[in-house]
Tab-separated table of C-alpha atoms in Angstrom:
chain	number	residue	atom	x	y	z
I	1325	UNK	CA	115.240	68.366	82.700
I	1326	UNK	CA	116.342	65.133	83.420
I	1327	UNK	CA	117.943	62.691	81.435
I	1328	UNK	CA	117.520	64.762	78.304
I	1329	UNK	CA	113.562	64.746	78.543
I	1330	UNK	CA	111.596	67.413	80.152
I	1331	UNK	CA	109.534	66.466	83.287
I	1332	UNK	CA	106.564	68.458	84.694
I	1333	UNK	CA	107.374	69.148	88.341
I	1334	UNK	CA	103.640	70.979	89.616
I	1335	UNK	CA	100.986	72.057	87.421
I	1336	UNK	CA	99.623	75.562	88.555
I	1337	UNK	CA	95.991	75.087	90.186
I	1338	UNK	CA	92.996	75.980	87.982
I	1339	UNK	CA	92.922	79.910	87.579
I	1340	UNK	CA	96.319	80.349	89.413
I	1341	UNK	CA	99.742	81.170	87.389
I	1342	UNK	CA	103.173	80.275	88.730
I	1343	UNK	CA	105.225	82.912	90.369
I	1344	UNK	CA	108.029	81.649	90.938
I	1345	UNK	CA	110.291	78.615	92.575
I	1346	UNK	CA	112.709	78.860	95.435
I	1347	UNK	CA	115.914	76.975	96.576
I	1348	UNK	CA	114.061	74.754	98.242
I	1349	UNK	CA	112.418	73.317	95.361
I	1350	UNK	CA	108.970	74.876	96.326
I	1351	UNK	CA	107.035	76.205	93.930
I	1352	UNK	CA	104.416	79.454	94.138
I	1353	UNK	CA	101.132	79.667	92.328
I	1354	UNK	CA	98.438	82.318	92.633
I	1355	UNK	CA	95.415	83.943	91.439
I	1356	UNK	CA	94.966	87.506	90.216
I	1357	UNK	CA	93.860	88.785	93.512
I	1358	UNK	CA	95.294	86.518	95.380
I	1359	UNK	CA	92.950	85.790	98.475
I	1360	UNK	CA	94.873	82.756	99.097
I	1361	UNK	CA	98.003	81.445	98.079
I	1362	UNK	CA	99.388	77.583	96.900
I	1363	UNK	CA	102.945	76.153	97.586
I	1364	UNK	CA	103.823	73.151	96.198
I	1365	UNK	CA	105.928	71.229	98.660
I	1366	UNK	CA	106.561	67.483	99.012
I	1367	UNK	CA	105.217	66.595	95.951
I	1368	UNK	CA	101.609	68.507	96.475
I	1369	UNK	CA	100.258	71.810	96.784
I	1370	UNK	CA	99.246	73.610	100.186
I	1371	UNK	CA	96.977	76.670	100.214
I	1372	UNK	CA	97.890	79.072	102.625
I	1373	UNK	CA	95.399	81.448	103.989
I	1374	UNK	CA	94.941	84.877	106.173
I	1375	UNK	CA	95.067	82.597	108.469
I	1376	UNK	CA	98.260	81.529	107.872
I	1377	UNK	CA	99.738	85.308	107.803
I	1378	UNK	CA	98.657	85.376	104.094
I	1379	UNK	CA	96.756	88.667	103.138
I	1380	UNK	CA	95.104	89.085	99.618
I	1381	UNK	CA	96.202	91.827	97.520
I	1382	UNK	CA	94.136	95.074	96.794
I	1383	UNK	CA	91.990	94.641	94.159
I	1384	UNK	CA	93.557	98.134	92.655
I	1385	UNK	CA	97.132	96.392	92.464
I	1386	UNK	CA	95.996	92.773	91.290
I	1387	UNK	CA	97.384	93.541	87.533
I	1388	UNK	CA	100.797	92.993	88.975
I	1389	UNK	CA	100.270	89.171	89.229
I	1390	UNK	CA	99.001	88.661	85.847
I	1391	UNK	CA	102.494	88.287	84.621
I	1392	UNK	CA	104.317	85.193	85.805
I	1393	UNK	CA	107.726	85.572	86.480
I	1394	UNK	CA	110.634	84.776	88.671
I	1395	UNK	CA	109.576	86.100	92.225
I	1396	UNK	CA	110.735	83.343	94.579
I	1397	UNK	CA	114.166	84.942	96.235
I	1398	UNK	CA	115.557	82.846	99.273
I	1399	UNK	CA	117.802	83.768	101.851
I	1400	UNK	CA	120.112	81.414	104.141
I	1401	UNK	CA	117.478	80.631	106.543
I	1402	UNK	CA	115.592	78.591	104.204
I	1403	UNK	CA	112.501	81.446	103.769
I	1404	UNK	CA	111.327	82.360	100.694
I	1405	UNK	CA	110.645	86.268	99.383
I	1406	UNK	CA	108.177	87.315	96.853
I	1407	UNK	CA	107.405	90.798	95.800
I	1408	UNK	CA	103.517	92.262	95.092
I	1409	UNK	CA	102.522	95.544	93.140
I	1410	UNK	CA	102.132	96.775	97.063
I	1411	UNK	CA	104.053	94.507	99.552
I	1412	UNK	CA	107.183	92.310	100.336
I	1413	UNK	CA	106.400	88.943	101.927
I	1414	UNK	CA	108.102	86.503	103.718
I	1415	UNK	CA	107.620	82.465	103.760
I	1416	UNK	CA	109.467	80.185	106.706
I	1417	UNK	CA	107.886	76.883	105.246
I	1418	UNK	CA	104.904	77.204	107.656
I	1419	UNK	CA	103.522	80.300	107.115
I	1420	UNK	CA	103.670	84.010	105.623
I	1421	UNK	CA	104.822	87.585	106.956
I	1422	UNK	CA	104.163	90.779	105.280
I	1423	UNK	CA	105.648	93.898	105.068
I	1424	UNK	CA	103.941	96.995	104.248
I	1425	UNK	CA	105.169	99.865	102.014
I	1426	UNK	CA	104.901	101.647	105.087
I	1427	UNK	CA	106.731	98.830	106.931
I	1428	UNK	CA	109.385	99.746	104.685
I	1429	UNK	CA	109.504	104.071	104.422
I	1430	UNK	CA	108.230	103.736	101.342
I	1431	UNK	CA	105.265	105.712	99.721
I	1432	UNK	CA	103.642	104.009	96.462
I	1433	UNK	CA	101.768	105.526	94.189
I	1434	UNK	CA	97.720	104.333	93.132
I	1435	UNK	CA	97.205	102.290	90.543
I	1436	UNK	CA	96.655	104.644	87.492
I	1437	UNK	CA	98.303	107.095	88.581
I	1438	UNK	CA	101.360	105.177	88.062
I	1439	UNK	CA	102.318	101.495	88.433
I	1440	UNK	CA	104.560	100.437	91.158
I	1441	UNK	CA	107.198	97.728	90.488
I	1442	UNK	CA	108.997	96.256	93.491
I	1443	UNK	CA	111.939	94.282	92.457
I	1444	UNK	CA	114.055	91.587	95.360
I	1445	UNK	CA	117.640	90.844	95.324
I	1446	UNK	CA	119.265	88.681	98.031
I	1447	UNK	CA	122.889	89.111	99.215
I	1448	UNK	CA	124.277	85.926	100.651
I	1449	UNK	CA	127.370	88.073	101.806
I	1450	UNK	CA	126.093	89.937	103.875
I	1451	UNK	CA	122.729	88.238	104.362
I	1452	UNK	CA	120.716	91.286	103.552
I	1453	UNK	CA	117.448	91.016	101.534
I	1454	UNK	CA	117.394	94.376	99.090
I	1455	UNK	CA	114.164	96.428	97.841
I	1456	UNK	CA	113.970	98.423	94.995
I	1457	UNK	CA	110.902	99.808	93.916
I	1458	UNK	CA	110.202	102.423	90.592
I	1459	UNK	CA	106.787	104.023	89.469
I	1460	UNK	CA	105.923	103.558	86.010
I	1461	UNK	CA	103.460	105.431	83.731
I	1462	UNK	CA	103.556	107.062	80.074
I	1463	UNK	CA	106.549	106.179	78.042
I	1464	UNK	CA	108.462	105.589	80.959
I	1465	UNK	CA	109.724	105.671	84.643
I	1466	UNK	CA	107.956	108.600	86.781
I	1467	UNK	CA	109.503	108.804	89.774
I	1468	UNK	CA	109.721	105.930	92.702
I	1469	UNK	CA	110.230	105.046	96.543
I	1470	UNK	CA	113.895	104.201	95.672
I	1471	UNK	CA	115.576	101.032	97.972
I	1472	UNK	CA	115.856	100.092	100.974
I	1473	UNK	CA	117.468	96.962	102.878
I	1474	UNK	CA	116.587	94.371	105.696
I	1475	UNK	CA	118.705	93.046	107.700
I	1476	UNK	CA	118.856	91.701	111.540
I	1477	UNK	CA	114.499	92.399	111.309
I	1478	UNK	CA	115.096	95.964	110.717
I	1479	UNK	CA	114.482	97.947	107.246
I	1480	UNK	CA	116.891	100.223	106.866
I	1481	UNK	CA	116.950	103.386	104.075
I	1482	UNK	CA	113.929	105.925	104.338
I	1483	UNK	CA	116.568	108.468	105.321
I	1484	UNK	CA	119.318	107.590	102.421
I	1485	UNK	CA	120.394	109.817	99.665
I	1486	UNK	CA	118.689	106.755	97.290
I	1487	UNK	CA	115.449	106.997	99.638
I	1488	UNK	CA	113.279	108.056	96.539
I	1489	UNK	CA	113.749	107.890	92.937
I	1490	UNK	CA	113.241	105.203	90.389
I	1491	UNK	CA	115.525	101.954	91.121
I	1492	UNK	CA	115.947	100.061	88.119
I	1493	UNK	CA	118.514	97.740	89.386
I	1494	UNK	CA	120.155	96.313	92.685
I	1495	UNK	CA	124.193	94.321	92.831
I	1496	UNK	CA	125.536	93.371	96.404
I	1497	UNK	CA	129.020	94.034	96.526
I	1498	UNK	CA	131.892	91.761	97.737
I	1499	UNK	CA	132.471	93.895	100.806
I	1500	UNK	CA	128.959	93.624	101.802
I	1501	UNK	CA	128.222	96.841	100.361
I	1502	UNK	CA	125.933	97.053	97.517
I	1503	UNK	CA	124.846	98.922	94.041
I	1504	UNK	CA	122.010	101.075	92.911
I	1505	UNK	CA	120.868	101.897	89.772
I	1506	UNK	CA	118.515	105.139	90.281
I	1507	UNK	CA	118.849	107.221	86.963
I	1508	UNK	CA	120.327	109.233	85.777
I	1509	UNK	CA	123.047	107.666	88.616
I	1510	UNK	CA	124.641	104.762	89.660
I	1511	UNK	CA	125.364	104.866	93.525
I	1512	UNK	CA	127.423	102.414	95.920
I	1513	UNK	CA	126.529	102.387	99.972
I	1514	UNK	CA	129.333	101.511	102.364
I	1515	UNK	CA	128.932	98.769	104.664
I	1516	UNK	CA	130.546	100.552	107.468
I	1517	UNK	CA	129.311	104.051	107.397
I	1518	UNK	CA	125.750	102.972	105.290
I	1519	UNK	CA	126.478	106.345	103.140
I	1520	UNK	CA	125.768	106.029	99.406
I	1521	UNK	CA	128.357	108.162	96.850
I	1522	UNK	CA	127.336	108.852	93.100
I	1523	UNK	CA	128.964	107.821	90.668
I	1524	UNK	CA	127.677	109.946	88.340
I	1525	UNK	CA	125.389	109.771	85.833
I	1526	UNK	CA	125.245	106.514	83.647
């Protein structure tokens, strides 16, 4: 919006949906399966490939990107996180990492079973990047791989007392702490000692 009108900044790529934009003004379009991925940077789009660290996404979790939304969460290094239905991934403005569930201590469930949904938060405090993650199925939540954190290249939280458990929402806190909503609780993790508390149930 500029000047009161409305200007289109990138156009997704025949057969490709947005996914998201970052701080940096670049912009992240992709297919269902994604075998490839397009970034639109200095003013036109660049496909990044396997070789590029890109991976496409198993056929059995490509519903996930038939929903554009906000994915695009950057941290103070300039790189750029997007979620998957199975992965966390990593852009530096040249090319992409990923990170496994199993990178991660996390255990998803198959596709039909139940739907995994990873959400992202970034905490500019502490400079952490946050996973939550929650199975869905039914009428509802059914379970989940709970969060975890990354910080100084190490996930952190296969071993916390929010390690499993569906995560329905992530808040950094001012002390570089941070907030997880895993119902029926609400928990808070100390940045000194790394031990979540309860707060009881919301």
């Amino acid at each position: 919006l500029a000047s009161g009108e409305w200007q289109v900044v990138a156009q997704a790529p025949e057969g490709e949906a947005i996914l998201g934009m970052d701080a940096q003004g670049r912009v992240y379009a992709a297919a269902a399966a994604a075998q490839t991925i397009s970034v639109w940077q200095e003013g036109a789009w660049v496909v990044y490939t396997e070789e590029h660290g890109w991976t496409p996404i198993d056929g059995d979790y490509a519903w996930d990107w038939g929903v554009p939304a906000q994915r695009a969460v950057s941290d103070a290094q300039g790189r750029a996180w997007l979620v998957t239905a199975q992965d966390v991934r990593v852009f530096d403005g040249q090319g992409w990492r990923v990170f496994s569930a199993e990178d991660m201590g996390m255990e998803l469930p198959f596709p039909g079973d139940a739907y995994p949904d990873l959400q992202i938060l970034y905490d500019p405090g502490s400079e952490a990047v946050w996973v939550g993650e929650c199975d869905w199925g039914g009428p509802g939540p059914v379970g989940g791989a709970g969060v975890r954190r990354y910080l100084d290249g190490e996930w952190k939280g296969a071993d916390w007392a929010v390690a499993s458990g569906c995560a329905t929402a992530l808040s950094p806190a001012e002390d570089g702490g941070g907030w997880a909503a895993v119902p029926p609780e609400v928990w808070r993790v100390d940045p000194q000692t790394e031990e979540w508390s309860s707060l009881g149930a919301a």
